[in-house]
Amino acid sequence: MEALKLAKENDALYCTVGVHPTRCNEFDDEKTTPDDHLKALQEVVSSGKGKVVAIGECGLDYDRTQFCDKDVQQKYFEKQFQLAESSGLPMFLHNRNTSGDFAKLVRANRHRFTEAVAHSFTGSIDELKELLDLGLYIGINGCSLKTEENLQAMALIPLNRLLLETDAPWCDIRNTHASMKYVKTKFESVKKEKFQAGKMVKNRNEPCCMIQVAEVVAGYRDDVESVEQLVDIVHENTMKVFWPNSNTNDDTATKTTTAQA
């Protein structure tokens, strides 16, 4: 609810509604039932019409099962397809080391949602092909660009299925990453205790770093002539997913989903 409140107070902000796989135990809270929890989420979606642009972040994360067991994640990932089906909104999806379980659930429920992005993609080329076969868009950020193998997979994403993100405050591009040599834009930073307007907080990824992700992707791919060309393509893809009924020349085009309710 806090994310939606912020979005309603600022014309430049939008949000998503859903339960992250590591938080799916919320559905089994003693104070409510899973159906009641889903109903509460549906009410948030309804109350945020025009500001809620996707269902998520939901999916599976087998790297952090200490927070939520695989069986619980699967059960309530599948339940959240109801939100996409009833609202008609696209999905913002999370997939970490799931050995095909993520793709299996998405495939079984593919008829229940319109579009979706598998965000923060870090998988193999084979996994990429599987997600593309499901008709998903692929979200790329700093974590997607750590190694040469990551870069090779990124370069195989069709341009009409590519989205860019920061996943701030995480997933920054670091000096040890294979992608750093393609970064041209750098930002001055200070420790959080010495915060200064106009400077980044040290060791924290921030939305301004989107330009770095774009520079890496444009610099590595042979089918992109410039950062500007890439940004135009990704902007068009973004509008197709999150604002399919908007004029691409509308002011909405400059805005991005930034928070999860």
Coordinates of C-alpha atoms in Angstrom, one line a residue:
M1 CA 0.0 0.0 0.0
E2 CA 2.9 2.4 0.7
A3 CA 4.1 2.0 -2.9
L4 CA 0.7 2.8 -4.3
K5 CA 0.4 5.8 -2.0
L6 CA 3.7 7.1 -3.3
A7 CA 2.6 6.5 -6.9
K8 CA -0.6 8.4 -6.4
E9 CA 1.2 11.3 -5.0
N10 CA 3.7 11.6 -7.8
D11 CA 2.8 11.7 -11.5
A12 CA 6.2 10.1 -12.4
L13 CA 5.7 7.0 -10.4
Y14 CA 3.8 3.7 -11.0
C15 CA 3.8 0.4 -9.1
T16 CA 3.1 -3.3 -9.2
V17 CA 1.1 -5.5 -6.9
G18 CA 2.1 -9.0 -5.9
V19 CA 4.0 -11.2 -3.5
H20 CA 7.7 -12.0 -4.0
P21 CA 8.5 -15.7 -3.9
T22 CA 10.6 -15.2 -0.7
R23 CA 7.6 -13.7 1.0
C24 CA 4.9 -16.2 0.0
N25 CA 4.5 -17.4 3.6
E26 CA 2.4 -14.3 3.9
F27 CA -0.5 -16.2 2.4
D28 CA -0.4 -18.7 5.3
D29 CA -0.5 -16.0 8.0
E30 CA -2.5 -17.1 11.0
K31 CA -4.6 -13.9 10.9
T32 CA -6.0 -14.6 7.4
T33 CA -6.6 -17.2 4.8
P34 CA -4.9 -17.5 1.4
D35 CA -8.1 -16.5 -0.4
D36 CA -8.5 -13.5 1.9
H37 CA -4.9 -12.5 1.2
L38 CA -5.5 -12.8 -2.5
K39 CA -8.7 -10.8 -2.2
A40 CA -6.8 -8.0 -0.4
L41 CA -4.3 -7.9 -3.2
Q42 CA -7.1 -7.7 -5.8
E43 CA -8.6 -4.7 -3.8
V44 CA -5.2 -2.9 -4.0
V45 CA -5.1 -3.5 -7.8
S46 CA -8.6 -2.1 -8.1
S47 CA -7.9 0.9 -6.0
G48 CA -4.8 1.7 -8.0
K49 CA -6.4 1.7 -11.5
G50 CA -4.1 3.7 -13.7
K51 CA -1.2 3.5 -11.3
V52 CA -0.8 -0.2 -10.9
V53 CA 0.7 -1.4 -14.1
A54 CA 1.6 -5.0 -13.5
I55 CA 1.1 -8.0 -11.2
G56 CA 4.3 -8.9 -9.4
E57 CA 7.0 -9.3 -8.5
C58 CA 6.1 -12.9 -8.3
G59 CA 7.7 -16.2 -9.3
L60 CA 10.1 -18.7 -7.9
D61 CA 13.5 -18.3 -6.1
Y62 CA 15.3 -21.5 -5.2
D63 CA 18.4 -19.7 -4.1
R64 CA 16.6 -18.4 -1.0
T65 CA 14.4 -21.2 0.2
Q66 CA 15.5 -20.4 3.8
F67 CA 12.8 -17.7 3.5
C68 CA 10.1 -19.8 1.9
D69 CA 10.0 -23.5 0.9
K70 CA 9.8 -24.5 -2.8
D71 CA 6.3 -26.1 -2.4
V72 CA 4.9 -22.9 -0.8
Q73 CA 6.5 -20.7 -3.5
Q74 CA 5.0 -22.9 -6.3
K75 CA 1.5 -22.9 -4.7
Y76 CA 1.3 -19.2 -4.3
F77 CA 3.0 -18.2 -7.5
E78 CA 0.3 -20.2 -9.3
K79 CA -2.4 -18.5 -7.2
Q80 CA -1.2 -15.1 -8.3
F81 CA -2.1 -15.8 -11.9
Q82 CA -5.6 -15.1 -10.8
L83 CA -4.6 -11.5 -10.2
A84 CA -3.4 -11.1 -13.8
E85 CA -6.4 -12.9 -15.2
S86 CA -8.9 -10.8 -13.4
S87 CA -7.2 -7.5 -13.9
G88 CA -5.9 -8.0 -17.4
L89 CA -2.5 -6.6 -16.3
P90 CA 0.9 -7.9 -17.5
M91 CA 3.1 -9.8 -15.0
F92 CA 6.5 -8.9 -13.6
L93 CA 8.2 -12.2 -13.0
H94 CA 11.1 -13.5 -10.8
N95 CA 13.0 -16.6 -11.7
R96 CA 16.1 -17.9 -9.8
N97 CA 17.7 -21.3 -10.3
T98 CA 14.4 -23.2 -10.6
S99 CA 15.5 -26.2 -12.7
G100 CA 12.5 -25.7 -15.1
D101 CA 9.8 -25.4 -12.5
F102 CA 9.3 -21.7 -13.3
A103 CA 8.9 -22.3 -17.0
K104 CA 6.6 -25.3 -16.3
L105 CA 4.2 -23.1 -14.2
V106 CA 4.2 -20.3 -16.6
R107 CA 3.5 -22.6 -19.5
A108 CA 0.6 -24.1 -17.7
N109 CA -0.9 -20.7 -17.0
R110 CA 0.2 -18.8 -20.1
H111 CA -3.4 -18.4 -21.3
R112 CA -4.2 -16.4 -18.1
F113 CA -2.1 -13.3 -18.7
T114 CA -1.4 -11.0 -21.6
E115 CA 2.3 -10.0 -21.5
A116 CA 5.1 -10.6 -19.0
V117 CA 8.7 -9.8 -18.3
A118 CA 11.2 -12.2 -16.8
H119 CA 13.1 -9.6 -14.9
S120 CA 16.8 -9.6 -13.9
F121 CA 17.6 -12.4 -16.3
T122 CA 20.8 -14.3 -15.4
G123 CA 20.2 -17.7 -16.9
S124 CA 21.8 -19.7 -19.6
I125 CA 21.2 -19.5 -23.4
D126 CA 19.0 -22.6 -23.2
E127 CA 16.9 -21.0 -20.4
L128 CA 16.6 -17.8 -22.5
K129 CA 15.3 -19.7 -25.4
E130 CA 12.7 -21.5 -23.2
L131 CA 11.4 -18.2 -21.8
L132 CA 11.3 -16.6 -25.3
D133 CA 9.3 -19.6 -26.5
L134 CA 6.8 -18.7 -23.8
G135 CA 6.4 -15.3 -25.3
L136 CA 8.0 -13.4 -22.4
Y137 CA 10.0 -10.2 -22.5
I138 CA 13.4 -10.4 -20.9
G139 CA 14.6 -7.7 -18.4
I140 CA 18.3 -6.9 -18.2
N141 CA 20.2 -5.1 -15.4
G142 CA 23.6 -5.1 -13.9
C143 CA 23.3 -8.6 -12.5
S144 CA 22.5 -9.8 -16.0
L145 CA 25.8 -8.5 -17.3
K146 CA 28.4 -9.8 -14.9
T147 CA 30.2 -12.4 -17.0
E148 CA 31.1 -12.9 -20.7
E149 CA 28.6 -15.8 -20.7
N150 CA 25.9 -13.4 -19.4
L151 CA 26.8 -10.9 -22.2
Q152 CA 26.6 -13.6 -24.8
A153 CA 23.1 -14.6 -23.7
M154 CA 22.0 -11.0 -23.6
A155 CA 23.1 -10.5 -27.2
L156 CA 20.7 -13.3 -28.3
I157 CA 17.6 -11.6 -26.9
P158 CA 15.6 -10.3 -29.9
L159 CA 15.4 -6.5 -29.8
N160 CA 11.6 -6.6 -29.8
R161 CA 11.7 -8.7 -26.6
L162 CA 14.3 -6.7 -24.7
L163 CA 13.6 -4.5 -21.6
L164 CA 16.1 -2.7 -19.5
E165 CA 16.0 -2.1 -15.7
T166 CA 18.3 -1.2 -12.8
D167 CA 16.6 -3.3 -10.0
A168 CA 17.9 -0.5 -7.7
P169 CA 19.1 -0.4 -5.0
W170 CA 20.7 -3.8 -6.0
C171 CA 22.3 -5.1 -9.2
D172 CA 24.8 -2.3 -9.9
I173 CA 27.5 -2.8 -12.5
R174 CA 30.8 -3.2 -10.7
N175 CA 34.5 -2.9 -11.7
T176 CA 34.9 -6.7 -11.5
H177 CA 32.1 -7.3 -14.1
A178 CA 32.8 -8.1 -17.7
S179 CA 30.4 -5.4 -18.6
M180 CA 32.3 -2.5 -17.0
K181 CA 34.5 -1.9 -20.0
Y182 CA 31.4 -0.8 -21.9
V183 CA 30.3 1.8 -19.3
K184 CA 30.9 5.4 -20.4
T185 CA 28.9 7.3 -17.9
K186 CA 30.1 7.5 -14.3
F187 CA 28.5 9.2 -11.3
E188 CA 30.2 10.7 -8.2
S189 CA 29.2 9.1 -5.0
V190 CA 29.5 9.8 -1.3
K191 CA 28.9 7.7 1.9
K192 CA 25.3 7.7 3.0
E193 CA 26.3 9.5 6.2
K194 CA 27.5 12.4 4.0
F195 CA 24.5 12.5 1.6
Q196 CA 24.6 15.3 -0.9
A197 CA 21.8 16.1 -3.4
G198 CA 23.0 15.4 -6.9
K199 CA 25.4 12.6 -5.9
M200 CA 24.9 8.9 -5.6
V201 CA 25.1 7.0 -2.3
K202 CA 28.2 4.9 -2.3
N203 CA 27.6 1.2 -3.1
R204 CA 23.9 1.7 -3.8
N205 CA 22.5 1.3 -7.3
E206 CA 20.2 4.1 -8.3
P207 CA 17.8 4.8 -11.2
C208 CA 20.3 7.1 -12.9
C209 CA 22.4 4.0 -13.5
M210 CA 19.9 3.0 -16.2
I211 CA 22.2 4.7 -18.7
Q212 CA 25.0 2.4 -17.8
V213 CA 22.9 -0.7 -18.5
A214 CA 22.0 0.8 -21.9
E215 CA 25.6 1.6 -22.7
V216 CA 26.7 -2.0 -22.0
V217 CA 23.9 -3.5 -24.1
A218 CA 24.4 -1.1 -27.0
G219 CA 28.2 -1.4 -26.8
Y220 CA 28.2 -5.2 -26.8
R221 CA 25.6 -6.0 -29.4
D222 CA 26.4 -5.9 -33.1
D223 CA 22.8 -5.2 -34.1
V224 CA 22.6 -1.8 -32.3
E225 CA 24.2 1.3 -33.7
S226 CA 23.9 3.6 -30.7
V227 CA 22.6 4.0 -27.2
E228 CA 19.9 6.3 -28.6
Q229 CA 18.7 3.7 -31.0
L230 CA 18.6 1.1 -28.3
V231 CA 16.6 3.4 -25.9
D232 CA 14.0 4.0 -28.6
I233 CA 13.5 0.3 -29.2
V234 CA 13.3 -0.5 -25.5
H235 CA 11.0 2.4 -24.9
E236 CA 8.6 1.0 -27.5
N237 CA 8.8 -2.4 -25.9
T238 CA 8.1 -1.0 -22.5
M239 CA 5.0 0.8 -23.7
K240 CA 3.7 -2.3 -25.4
V241 CA 4.0 -4.3 -22.1
F242 CA 2.9 -1.8 -19.5
W243 CA 0.8 0.9 -21.4
P244 CA -0.5 -1.0 -24.5
N245 CA -3.4 1.5 -24.9
S246 CA -1.3 4.6 -24.7
N247 CA 0.0 6.8 -27.4
T248 CA 3.8 6.3 -27.5
N249 CA 4.3 10.0 -27.7
D250 CA 2.3 10.6 -24.5
D251 CA 4.1 11.9 -21.4
T252 CA 3.6 8.4 -19.9
A253 CA 6.5 7.3 -22.2
T254 CA 9.0 8.9 -19.9
K255 CA 7.8 7.2 -16.8
T256 CA 8.7 3.8 -15.3
T257 CA 7.4 1.3 -12.8
T258 CA 9.5 1.8 -9.7
A259 CA 7.9 0.1 -6.7
Q260 CA 6.0 -2.9 -5.5
A261 CA 2.9 -2.8 -3.4

